[in-house]
Amino acid sequence: MASGLHEAAHVIGRERRGRWFAAVATLLVLAVGPVPPAFGQGGNLAVSPTRVVFEGRARSAEVTLFNRGTQATTYRVFFKNTRMKEDGTFQDIEQPDPGQLVADEFIRYSPRQVTLEPGTSQTVRLLVRKPRDLPPGEYRSHLVFQTVPPADVGEDIETEGQEEGQIRVSLIPTFALAIPVIVRHGDLPASLTVSELKLEPSSTTENLPVLFLRLNRGGDRSVYGDLSVTFKGAAGAATEIGRVSGIAVYTPNASRTLRLPLRPPEGTRLERGRLSVVFRESDTQRGALLAEAEIAVP
């Protein structure tokens, strides 16, 4: 979760009485899943809201961090840029892709680091300062909240009974949670269609049927909303058997694919009926129908 979960493998040591024990190194590994990095919770951290959009005259916003854990934790706050891949997962990038606009260059935020006692919260304030000659478009970066390992990590290395020349490796998990921060400038229309619907064999341990589909984005901004799947048999009412909330197709991507496990009611077989997919916007026009499609099920 883009963001996502990070693990830091720290090789810890010290030099004492002329004997060299180990060097200090850090390796960060990013684990991404098939969902955008807009998580509400990561580790013991809860964040609200999980998405910030600046439109029109909006110039400021606040994000609240809450420590749900039992220990004081320090979080480093910073921006990063990512690309959304076709399957909806994210990848960190150093430079924007062609057609991708990033927002971190004109967003100021404070504080840059937060220490939260258990059960306490802290507000991070964001301020947008658009350049006068800013071209119309949608600008996106991700705000990251990453745990900082305690300062005394590795201080007990001599209590482990090490012999000269040995190296102790300690795995210190660090968690990172990221939310999208979007700045829209100008009149930016958007459209969406759903295509390539087809049922696939189960890919889950629960042996659930899977619906494959493609979301095709048009226009000058991203789309964001909720997708639902209903099934209507030859002799029966329509029943919702699948739902994904908070799904996005970000610019500059023209499309993304989705494999959605379906959960028909017990005793219901997906045969001799129709599957319908509906995508409703939860961004600029909350609840508005943005796209729909259906297929026949033999």
PDB file of C-alpha atoms in Angstrom:
ATOM      1  CA  MET A   1       0.000   0.000   0.000  1.00  0.00           C
ATOM      2  CA  ALA A   2       1.801   3.744  -3.044  1.00  0.00           C
ATOM      3  CA  SER A   3       3.090   3.752  -1.083  1.00  0.00           C
ATOM      4  CA  GLY A   4       2.871   1.135   0.768  1.00  0.00           C
ATOM      5  CA  LEU A   5       4.864  -0.834   3.247  1.00  0.00           C
ATOM      6  CA  HIS A   6       8.622  -0.397   3.540  1.00  0.00           C
ATOM      7  CA  GLU A   7      11.075  -2.583   5.398  1.00  0.00           C
ATOM      8  CA  ALA A   8      14.505  -1.332   6.368  1.00  0.00           C
ATOM      9  CA  ALA A   9      17.250  -3.869   6.929  1.00  0.00           C
ATOM     10  CA  HIS A  10      19.773  -2.194   9.169  1.00  0.00           C
ATOM     11  CA  VAL A  11      23.262  -3.659   9.550  1.00  0.00           C
ATOM     12  CA  ILE A  12      24.348  -2.293  12.903  1.00  0.00           C
ATOM     13  CA  GLY A  13      27.750  -2.098  14.515  1.00  0.00           C
ATOM     14  CA  ARG A  14      30.336   0.039  16.277  1.00  0.00           C
ATOM     15  CA  GLU A  15      34.074   0.471  16.472  1.00  0.00           C
ATOM     16  CA  ARG A  16      35.590   0.097  19.946  1.00  0.00           C
ATOM     17  CA  ARG A  17      39.153  -0.433  21.297  1.00  0.00           C
ATOM     18  CA  GLY A  18      40.496  -0.509  17.748  1.00  0.00           C
ATOM     19  CA  ARG A  19      38.343  -3.500  16.731  1.00  0.00           C
ATOM     20  CA  TRP A  20      36.054  -3.036  13.761  1.00  0.00           C
ATOM     21  CA  PHE A  21      32.795  -4.946  14.181  1.00  0.00           C
ATOM     22  CA  ALA A  22      30.482  -3.830  11.379  1.00  0.00           C
ATOM     23  CA  ALA A  23      29.390  -1.026   9.091  1.00  0.00           C
ATOM     24  CA  VAL A  24      26.017   0.603   9.105  1.00  0.00           C
ATOM     25  CA  ALA A  25      23.838   0.277   6.015  1.00  0.00           C
ATOM     26  CA  THR A  26      20.190   0.620   5.151  1.00  0.00           C
ATOM     27  CA  LEU A  27      18.180  -1.105   2.460  1.00  0.00           C
ATOM     28  CA  LEU A  28      14.650   0.031   1.687  1.00  0.00           C
ATOM     29  CA  VAL A  29      12.251  -2.279  -0.114  1.00  0.00           C
ATOM     30  CA  LEU A  30       8.896  -1.022  -1.421  1.00  0.00           C
ATOM     31  CA  ALA A  31       5.959  -3.422  -1.459  1.00  0.00           C
ATOM     32  CA  VAL A  32       3.060  -2.340  -3.631  1.00  0.00           C
ATOM     33  CA  GLY A  33      -0.341  -3.913  -3.997  1.00  0.00           C
ATOM     34  CA  PRO A  34      -3.098  -3.803  -6.607  1.00  0.00           C
ATOM     35  CA  VAL A  35      -4.587  -0.637  -5.086  1.00  0.00           C
ATOM     36  CA  PRO A  36      -3.574   3.022  -5.263  1.00  0.00           C
ATOM     37  CA  PRO A  37      -1.441   4.423  -2.358  1.00  0.00           C
ATOM     38  CA  ALA A  38      -4.331   6.130  -0.636  1.00  0.00           C
ATOM     39  CA  PHE A  39      -4.574   4.063   2.470  1.00  0.00           C
ATOM     40  CA  GLY A  40      -6.497   5.205   5.542  1.00  0.00           C
ATOM     41  CA  GLN A  41      -4.344   3.151   7.907  1.00  0.00           C
ATOM     42  CA  GLY A  42      -0.778   1.866   7.823  1.00  0.00           C
ATOM     43  CA  GLY A  43       0.913   0.191  10.757  1.00  0.00           C
ATOM     44  CA  ASN A  44      -0.513   2.044  13.766  1.00  0.00           C
ATOM     45  CA  LEU A  45      -1.056   5.289  11.847  1.00  0.00           C
ATOM     46  CA  ALA A  46      -4.481   6.524  10.733  1.00  0.00           C
ATOM     47  CA  VAL A  47      -4.724   9.445   8.285  1.00  0.00           C
ATOM     48  CA  SER A  48      -7.700  11.621   7.386  1.00  0.00           C
ATOM     49  CA  PRO A  49      -8.553  12.517   4.701  1.00  0.00           C
ATOM     50  CA  THR A  50      -6.983   9.860   2.458  1.00  0.00           C
ATOM     51  CA  ARG A  51      -7.080  12.121  -0.597  1.00  0.00           C
ATOM     52  CA  VAL A  52      -6.583  15.872  -1.033  1.00  0.00           C
ATOM     53  CA  VAL A  53      -7.839  17.742  -4.099  1.00  0.00           C
ATOM     54  CA  PHE A  54      -7.297  21.474  -4.681  1.00  0.00           C
ATOM     55  CA  GLU A  55      -9.797  22.937  -7.135  1.00  0.00           C
ATOM     56  CA  GLY A  56     -11.051  26.406  -7.944  1.00  0.00           C
ATOM     57  CA  ARG A  57     -10.041  28.920  -5.275  1.00  0.00           C
ATOM     58  CA  ALA A  58      -8.958  26.313  -2.710  1.00  0.00           C
ATOM     59  CA  ARG A  59      -5.403  27.043  -1.564  1.00  0.00           C
ATOM     60  CA  SER A  60      -5.035  25.288   1.785  1.00  0.00           C
ATOM     61  CA  ALA A  61      -5.885  21.951   3.370  1.00  0.00           C
ATOM     62  CA  GLU A  62      -5.174  19.926   6.487  1.00  0.00           C
ATOM     63  CA  VAL A  63      -4.340  16.250   6.981  1.00  0.00           C
ATOM     64  CA  THR A  64      -4.709  14.739  10.462  1.00  0.00           C
ATOM     65  CA  LEU A  65      -2.417  11.960  11.705  1.00  0.00           C
ATOM     66  CA  PHE A  66      -3.491   9.737  14.607  1.00  0.00           C
ATOM     67  CA  ASN A  67      -1.301   7.228  16.451  1.00  0.00           C
ATOM     68  CA  ARG A  68      -3.424   4.146  17.202  1.00  0.00           C
ATOM     69  CA  GLY A  69      -0.489   2.278  18.728  1.00  0.00           C
ATOM     70  CA  THR A  70       0.799   1.875  22.268  1.00  0.00           C
ATOM     71  CA  GLN A  71       4.202   3.530  21.784  1.00  0.00           C
ATOM     72  CA  ALA A  72       5.349   7.005  20.841  1.00  0.00           C
ATOM     73  CA  THR A  73       6.253   7.083  17.138  1.00  0.00           C
ATOM     74  CA  THR A  74       8.017   9.602  14.940  1.00  0.00           C
ATOM     75  CA  TYR A  75       6.902  10.084  11.335  1.00  0.00           C
ATOM     76  CA  ARG A  76       8.851  11.790   8.569  1.00  0.00           C
ATOM     77  CA  VAL A  77       6.671  13.723   6.109  1.00  0.00           C
ATOM     78  CA  PHE A  78       7.727  14.161   2.485  1.00  0.00           C
ATOM     79  CA  PHE A  79       6.471  14.168  -1.102  1.00  0.00           C
ATOM     80  CA  LYS A  80       7.226  11.565  -3.753  1.00  0.00           C
ATOM     81  CA  ASN A  81       6.092  11.066  -7.335  1.00  0.00           C
ATOM     82  CA  THR A  82       4.742   7.825  -8.731  1.00  0.00           C
ATOM     83  CA  ARG A  83       3.418   6.312 -11.918  1.00  0.00           C
ATOM     84  CA  MET A  84       0.274   4.222 -11.987  1.00  0.00           C
ATOM     85  CA  LYS A  85       0.799   1.041 -13.970  1.00  0.00           C
ATOM     86  CA  GLU A  86      -1.918  -0.509 -16.078  1.00  0.00           C
ATOM     87  CA  ASP A  87      -2.912  -2.971 -13.357  1.00  0.00           C
ATOM     88  CA  GLY A  88      -3.407  -0.155 -10.838  1.00  0.00           C
ATOM     89  CA  THR A  89      -0.199  -0.683  -8.863  1.00  0.00           C
ATOM     90  CA  PHE A  90       2.272   2.155  -8.334  1.00  0.00           C
ATOM     91  CA  GLN A  91       5.972   2.661  -8.947  1.00  0.00           C
ATOM     92  CA  ASP A  92       8.193   5.438  -7.603  1.00  0.00           C
ATOM     93  CA  ILE A  93       9.774   7.650 -10.254  1.00  0.00           C
ATOM     94  CA  GLU A  94      12.577  10.208 -10.309  1.00  0.00           C
ATOM     95  CA  GLN A  95      11.262  12.087 -13.350  1.00  0.00           C
ATOM     96  CA  PRO A  96       7.637  12.485 -14.522  1.00  0.00           C
ATOM     97  CA  ASP A  97       6.516  10.379 -17.463  1.00  0.00           C
ATOM     98  CA  PRO A  98       5.548  12.123 -20.724  1.00  0.00           C
ATOM     99  CA  GLY A  99       2.312  13.972 -20.130  1.00  0.00           C
ATOM    100  CA  GLN A 100       2.491  13.566 -16.338  1.00  0.00           C
ATOM    101  CA  LEU A 101       2.248  16.737 -14.239  1.00  0.00           C
ATOM    102  CA  VAL A 102       3.494  16.772 -10.629  1.00  0.00           C
ATOM    103  CA  ALA A 103       2.387  19.008  -7.775  1.00  0.00           C
ATOM    104  CA  ASP A 104       5.170  18.845  -5.192  1.00  0.00           C
ATOM    105  CA  GLU A 105       7.054  21.823  -6.645  1.00  0.00           C
ATOM    106  CA  PHE A 106       4.363  24.348  -5.623  1.00  0.00           C
ATOM    107  CA  ILE A 107       2.939  22.816  -2.438  1.00  0.00           C
ATOM    108  CA  ARG A 108       4.334  23.916   0.917  1.00  0.00           C
ATOM    109  CA  TYR A 109       3.640  21.845   4.016  1.00  0.00           C
ATOM    110  CA  SER A 110       4.406  21.845   7.721  1.00  0.00           C
ATOM    111  CA  PRO A 111       5.628  20.177   9.864  1.00  0.00           C
ATOM    112  CA  ARG A 112       8.162  17.961   8.107  1.00  0.00           C
ATOM    113  CA  GLN A 113       8.423  15.536  11.043  1.00  0.00           C
ATOM    114  CA  VAL A 114       5.908  14.590  13.716  1.00  0.00           C
ATOM    115  CA  THR A 115       6.249  12.662  16.997  1.00  0.00           C
ATOM    116  CA  LEU A 116       2.967  11.268  18.307  1.00  0.00           C
ATOM    117  CA  GLU A 117       2.347   9.818  21.729  1.00  0.00           C
ATOM    118  CA  PRO A 118      -0.126   6.894  21.835  1.00  0.00           C
ATOM    119  CA  GLY A 119      -3.687   8.042  21.224  1.00  0.00           C
ATOM    120  CA  THR A 120      -2.722  11.543  20.099  1.00  0.00           C
ATOM    121  CA  SER A 121      -3.090  13.383  16.791  1.00  0.00           C
ATOM    122  CA  GLN A 122      -1.274  16.053  14.806  1.00  0.00           C
ATOM    123  CA  THR A 123      -2.297  18.196  11.841  1.00  0.00           C
ATOM    124  CA  VAL A 124      -0.126  18.650   8.759  1.00  0.00           C
ATOM    125  CA  ARG A 125      -1.000  21.822   6.880  1.00  0.00           C
ATOM    126  CA  LEU A 126      -0.727  22.159   3.105  1.00  0.00           C
ATOM    127  CA  LEU A 127      -0.565  25.416   1.130  1.00  0.00           C
ATOM    128  CA  VAL A 128      -0.687  25.703  -2.671  1.00  0.00           C
ATOM    129  CA  ARG A 129       1.115  28.522  -4.441  1.00  0.00           C
ATOM    130  CA  LYS A 130       0.501  28.254  -8.167  1.00  0.00           C
ATOM    131  CA  PRO A 131       2.917  30.016 -10.524  1.00  0.00           C
ATOM    132  CA  ARG A 132       1.242  32.780 -12.519  1.00  0.00           C
ATOM    133  CA  ASP A 133       2.052  31.101 -15.822  1.00  0.00           C
ATOM    134  CA  LEU A 134       0.931  27.611 -14.722  1.00  0.00           C
ATOM    135  CA  PRO A 135      -0.563  25.780 -17.735  1.00  0.00           C
ATOM    136  CA  PRO A 136      -4.021  24.213 -17.285  1.00  0.00           C
ATOM    137  CA  GLY A 137      -3.933  20.599 -16.163  1.00  0.00           C
ATOM    138  CA  GLU A 138      -4.069  18.191 -13.264  1.00  0.00           C
ATOM    139  CA  TYR A 139      -0.954  18.037 -11.113  1.00  0.00           C
ATOM    140  CA  ARG A 140      -0.426  15.081  -8.737  1.00  0.00           C
ATOM    141  CA  SER A 141       2.123  13.994  -6.137  1.00  0.00           C
ATOM    142  CA  HIS A 142       1.862  11.722  -3.113  1.00  0.00           C
ATOM    143  CA  LEU A 143       2.356  12.851   0.480  1.00  0.00           C
ATOM    144  CA  VAL A 144       4.180  10.163   2.488  1.00  0.00           C
ATOM    145  CA  PHE A 145       4.195   9.565   6.242  1.00  0.00           C
ATOM    146  CA  GLN A 146       7.032   7.190   7.130  1.00  0.00           C
ATOM    147  CA  THR A 147       8.018   5.921  10.576  1.00  0.00           C
ATOM    148  CA  VAL A 148      11.486   6.847  11.798  1.00  0.00           C
ATOM    149  CA  PRO A 149      13.382   4.099  13.717  1.00  0.00           C
ATOM    150  CA  PRO A 150      14.236   4.997  17.332  1.00  0.00           C
ATOM    151  CA  ALA A 151      17.569   6.761  17.792  1.00  0.00           C
ATOM    152  CA  ASP A 152      18.884   3.990  20.084  1.00  0.00           C
ATOM    153  CA  VAL A 153      18.473   1.191  17.510  1.00  0.00           C
ATOM    154  CA  GLY A 154      21.571  -1.016  17.704  1.00  0.00           C
ATOM    155  CA  GLU A 155      22.861   0.351  21.001  1.00  0.00           C
ATOM    156  CA  ASP A 156      22.717  -3.104  22.636  1.00  0.00           C
ATOM    157  CA  ILE A 157      24.991  -4.767  20.091  1.00  0.00           C
ATOM    158  CA  GLU A 158      27.659  -5.603  22.701  1.00  0.00           C
ATOM    159  CA  THR A 159      25.157  -7.483  24.877  1.00  0.00           C
ATOM    160  CA  GLU A 160      24.614 -10.149  22.220  1.00  0.00           C
ATOM    161  CA  GLY A 161      27.804 -12.108  22.995  1.00  0.00           C
ATOM    162  CA  GLN A 162      29.450 -11.245  19.690  1.00  0.00           C
ATOM    163  CA  GLU A 163      32.995 -12.247  18.973  1.00  0.00           C
ATOM    164  CA  GLU A 164      35.498 -10.093  17.138  1.00  0.00           C
ATOM    165  CA  GLY A 165      34.757  -9.840  13.423  1.00  0.00           C
ATOM    166  CA  GLN A 166      31.117 -10.936  13.702  1.00  0.00           C
ATOM    167  CA  ILE A 167      28.305  -8.889  12.162  1.00  0.00           C
ATOM    168  CA  ARG A 168      24.836  -8.715  13.666  1.00  0.00           C
ATOM    169  CA  VAL A 169      21.913  -8.060  11.287  1.00  0.00           C
ATOM    170  CA  SER A 170      18.719  -6.589  12.751  1.00  0.00           C
ATOM    171  CA  LEU A 171      15.540  -6.213  10.688  1.00  0.00           C
ATOM    172  CA  ILE A 172      13.759  -3.049  11.753  1.00  0.00           C
ATOM    173  CA  PRO A 173      10.315  -2.704  10.088  1.00  0.00           C
ATOM    174  CA  THR A 174       9.343   0.824   9.060  1.00  0.00           C
ATOM    175  CA  PHE A 175       5.903   1.645   7.728  1.00  0.00           C
ATOM    176  CA  ALA A 176       4.996   4.230   5.133  1.00  0.00           C
ATOM    177  CA  LEU A 177       1.546   5.483   4.213  1.00  0.00           C
ATOM    178  CA  ALA A 178       0.937   7.697   1.172  1.00  0.00           C
ATOM    179  CA  ILE A 179      -2.037   9.775   0.022  1.00  0.00           C
ATOM    180  CA  PRO A 180      -2.510  11.538  -3.330  1.00  0.00           C
ATOM    181  CA  VAL A 181      -2.447  15.327  -3.358  1.00  0.00           C
ATOM    182  CA  ILE A 182      -3.977  16.735  -6.543  1.00  0.00           C
ATOM    183  CA  VAL A 183      -4.015  20.308  -7.855  1.00  0.00           C
ATOM    184  CA  ARG A 184      -6.408  21.059 -10.719  1.00  0.00           C
ATOM    185  CA  HIS A 185      -5.949  24.228 -12.727  1.00  0.00           C
ATOM    186  CA  GLY A 186      -8.407  25.265 -15.401  1.00  0.00           C
ATOM    187  CA  ASP A 187     -11.536  23.655 -16.825  1.00  0.00           C
ATOM    188  CA  LEU A 188     -10.711  19.944 -16.967  1.00  0.00           C
ATOM    189  CA  PRO A 189     -13.351  17.586 -18.360  1.00  0.00           C
ATOM    190  CA  ALA A 190     -13.107  13.822 -17.900  1.00  0.00           C
ATOM    191  CA  SER A 191     -14.922  10.763 -19.219  1.00  0.00           C
ATOM    192  CA  LEU A 192     -14.834   7.008 -18.648  1.00  0.00           C
ATOM    193  CA  THR A 193     -15.928   3.855 -20.447  1.00  0.00           C
ATOM    194  CA  VAL A 194     -15.833   0.217 -19.347  1.00  0.00           C
ATOM    195  CA  SER A 195     -14.789  -2.454 -21.839  1.00  0.00           C
ATOM    196  CA  GLU A 196     -13.424  -5.999 -22.279  1.00  0.00           C
ATOM    197  CA  LEU A 197     -15.669  -7.547 -19.639  1.00  0.00           C
ATOM    198  CA  LYS A 198     -15.132 -11.283 -19.240  1.00  0.00           C
ATOM    199  CA  LEU A 199     -15.384 -13.932 -16.533  1.00  0.00           C
ATOM    200  CA  GLU A 200     -12.159 -15.687 -15.627  1.00  0.00           C
ATOM    201  CA  PRO A 201     -11.407 -18.818 -13.588  1.00  0.00           C
ATOM    202  CA  SER A 202     -10.991 -18.283  -9.882  1.00  0.00           C
ATOM    203  CA  SER A 203      -7.642 -16.939  -8.738  1.00  0.00           C
ATOM    204  CA  THR A 204      -8.417 -16.965  -5.003  1.00  0.00           C
ATOM    205  CA  THR A 205      -8.281 -19.623  -2.303  1.00  0.00           C
ATOM    206  CA  GLU A 206     -12.015 -19.022  -1.785  1.00  0.00           C
ATOM    207  CA  ASN A 207     -12.659 -20.254  -5.333  1.00  0.00           C
ATOM    208  CA  LEU A 208     -14.529 -17.071  -6.230  1.00  0.00           C
ATOM    209  CA  PRO A 209     -15.312 -16.223  -9.869  1.00  0.00           C
ATOM    210  CA  VAL A 210     -13.351 -13.237 -11.181  1.00  0.00           C
ATOM    211  CA  LEU A 211     -14.518 -10.470 -13.505  1.00  0.00           C
ATOM    212  CA  PHE A 212     -11.872  -8.866 -15.734  1.00  0.00           C
ATOM    213  CA  LEU A 213     -12.542  -5.395 -17.101  1.00  0.00           C
ATOM    214  CA  ARG A 214     -10.786  -2.335 -18.487  1.00  0.00           C
ATOM    215  CA  LEU A 215     -11.458   1.269 -17.441  1.00  0.00           C
ATOM    216  CA  ASN A 216     -10.794   3.728 -20.288  1.00  0.00           C
ATOM    217  CA  ARG A 217     -10.203   7.340 -19.238  1.00  0.00           C
ATOM    218  CA  GLY A 218     -10.673  10.357 -21.470  1.00  0.00           C
ATOM    219  CA  GLY A 219     -10.254  14.090 -20.928  1.00  0.00           C
ATOM    220  CA  ASP A 220      -7.769  16.207 -18.990  1.00  0.00           C
ATOM    221  CA  ARG A 221      -8.071  14.927 -15.416  1.00  0.00           C
ATOM    222  CA  SER A 222      -8.187  11.693 -13.480  1.00  0.00           C
ATOM    223  CA  VAL A 223     -11.394   9.855 -12.627  1.00  0.00           C
ATOM    224  CA  TYR A 224     -12.185   8.578  -9.151  1.00  0.00           C
ATOM    225  CA  GLY A 225     -15.208   6.692  -7.919  1.00  0.00           C
ATOM    226  CA  ASP A 226     -16.936   3.466  -6.920  1.00  0.00           C
ATOM    227  CA  LEU A 227     -17.537   0.451  -9.122  1.00  0.00           C
ATOM    228  CA  SER A 228     -20.311  -2.086  -8.540  1.00  0.00           C
ATOM    229  CA  VAL A 229     -21.238  -5.352 -10.272  1.00  0.00           C
ATOM    230  CA  THR A 230     -24.747  -6.815 -10.288  1.00  0.00           C
ATOM    231  CA  PHE A 231     -26.077 -10.104 -11.647  1.00  0.00           C
ATOM    232  CA  LYS A 232     -29.600 -10.726 -12.902  1.00  0.00           C
ATOM    233  CA  GLY A 233     -30.591 -14.295 -13.655  1.00  0.00           C
ATOM    234  CA  ALA A 234     -33.245 -15.440 -16.090  1.00  0.00           C
ATOM    235  CA  ALA A 235     -35.859 -15.428 -13.337  1.00  0.00           C
ATOM    236  CA  GLY A 236     -34.829 -13.170 -10.503  1.00  0.00           C
ATOM    237  CA  ALA A 237     -34.025  -9.677  -9.282  1.00  0.00           C
ATOM    238  CA  ALA A 238     -30.659  -7.999  -9.797  1.00  0.00           C
ATOM    239  CA  THR A 239     -28.201  -8.726  -6.954  1.00  0.00           C
ATOM    240  CA  GLU A 240     -24.970  -6.882  -6.215  1.00  0.00           C
ATOM    241  CA  ILE A 241     -22.117  -9.396  -6.210  1.00  0.00           C
ATOM    242  CA  GLY A 242     -19.058  -7.137  -6.335  1.00  0.00           C
ATOM    243  CA  ARG A 243     -17.931  -3.650  -5.324  1.00  0.00           C
ATOM    244  CA  VAL A 244     -14.729  -1.591  -5.278  1.00  0.00           C
ATOM    245  CA  SER A 245     -14.759   1.805  -3.566  1.00  0.00           C
ATOM    246  CA  GLY A 246     -12.282   4.581  -4.222  1.00  0.00           C
ATOM    247  CA  ILE A 247     -10.844   3.363  -7.515  1.00  0.00           C
ATOM    248  CA  ALA A 248      -8.914   5.823  -9.698  1.00  0.00           C
ATOM    249  CA  VAL A 249      -7.456   6.124 -13.168  1.00  0.00           C
ATOM    250  CA  TYR A 250      -4.789   8.820 -12.919  1.00  0.00           C
ATOM    251  CA  THR A 251      -3.353  10.981 -15.659  1.00  0.00           C
ATOM    252  CA  PRO A 252      -1.581  10.476 -17.980  1.00  0.00           C
ATOM    253  CA  ASN A 253      -2.859   6.867 -18.113  1.00  0.00           C
ATOM    254  CA  ALA A 254      -5.509   6.225 -20.742  1.00  0.00           C
ATOM    255  CA  SER A 255      -6.696   3.015 -19.067  1.00  0.00           C
ATOM    256  CA  ARG A 256      -6.224   0.507 -16.272  1.00  0.00           C
ATOM    257  CA  THR A 257      -7.316  -3.072 -15.830  1.00  0.00           C
ATOM    258  CA  LEU A 258      -9.105  -4.639 -12.898  1.00  0.00           C
ATOM    259  CA  ARG A 259      -9.729  -8.202 -11.762  1.00  0.00           C
ATOM    260  CA  LEU A 260     -12.587  -8.229  -9.291  1.00  0.00           C
ATOM    261  CA  PRO A 261     -13.537 -11.350  -7.284  1.00  0.00           C
ATOM    262  CA  LEU A 262     -17.323 -11.784  -7.340  1.00  0.00           C
ATOM    263  CA  ARG A 263     -19.347 -12.968  -4.358  1.00  0.00           C
ATOM    264  CA  PRO A 264     -22.724 -14.314  -5.464  1.00  0.00           C
ATOM    265  CA  PRO A 265     -25.168 -15.294  -2.694  1.00  0.00           C
ATOM    266  CA  GLU A 266     -25.008 -18.875  -1.506  1.00  0.00           C
ATOM    267  CA  GLY A 267     -26.810 -21.133  -3.952  1.00  0.00           C
ATOM    268  CA  THR A 268     -26.645 -18.612  -6.822  1.00  0.00           C
ATOM    269  CA  ARG A 269     -24.885 -19.776  -9.971  1.00  0.00           C
ATOM    270  CA  LEU A 270     -23.580 -17.233 -12.479  1.00  0.00           C
ATOM    271  CA  GLU A 271     -25.338 -18.639 -15.505  1.00  0.00           C
ATOM    272  CA  ARG A 272     -28.204 -17.739 -17.858  1.00  0.00           C
ATOM    273  CA  GLY A 273     -28.251 -14.076 -16.939  1.00  0.00           C
ATOM    274  CA  ARG A 274     -26.478 -10.748 -17.311  1.00  0.00           C
ATOM    275  CA  LEU A 275     -23.628  -9.079 -15.464  1.00  0.00           C
ATOM    276  CA  SER A 276     -23.831  -5.281 -15.221  1.00  0.00           C
ATOM    277  CA  VAL A 277     -20.999  -2.933 -14.224  1.00  0.00           C
ATOM    278  CA  VAL A 278     -21.658   0.616 -13.030  1.00  0.00           C
ATOM    279  CA  PHE A 279     -19.018   3.265 -12.191  1.00  0.00           C
ATOM    280  CA  ARG A 280     -20.237   6.261 -10.165  1.00  0.00           C
ATOM    281  CA  GLU A 281     -18.044   9.289  -9.554  1.00  0.00           C
ATOM    282  CA  SER A 282     -17.128  10.278  -6.004  1.00  0.00           C
ATOM    283  CA  ASP A 283     -14.939  13.215  -6.985  1.00  0.00           C
ATOM    284  CA  THR A 284     -16.334  16.336  -8.678  1.00  0.00           C
ATOM    285  CA  GLN A 285     -19.936  15.068  -9.012  1.00  0.00           C
ATOM    286  CA  ARG A 286     -20.443  12.634  -6.167  1.00  0.00           C
ATOM    287  CA  GLY A 287     -22.768   9.799  -7.153  1.00  0.00           C
ATOM    288  CA  ALA A 288     -22.993  10.781 -10.822  1.00  0.00           C
ATOM    289  CA  LEU A 289     -23.109   7.878 -13.277  1.00  0.00           C
ATOM    290  CA  LEU A 290     -19.862   7.993 -15.225  1.00  0.00           C
ATOM    291  CA  ALA A 291     -19.858   4.655 -17.060  1.00  0.00           C
ATOM    292  CA  GLU A 292     -21.745   1.370 -17.367  1.00  0.00           C
ATOM    293  CA  ALA A 293     -21.464  -1.857 -19.347  1.00  0.00           C
ATOM    294  CA  GLU A 294     -22.858  -5.386 -19.296  1.00  0.00           C
ATOM    295  CA  ILE A 295     -22.289  -8.851 -20.709  1.00  0.00           C
ATOM    296  CA  ALA A 296     -24.437 -11.920 -21.114  1.00  0.00           C
ATOM    297  CA  VAL A 297     -23.609 -14.987 -19.021  1.00  0.00           C
ATOM    298  CA  PRO A 298     -24.491 -18.265 -20.801  1.00  0.00           C
TER     299      PRO A 298
END
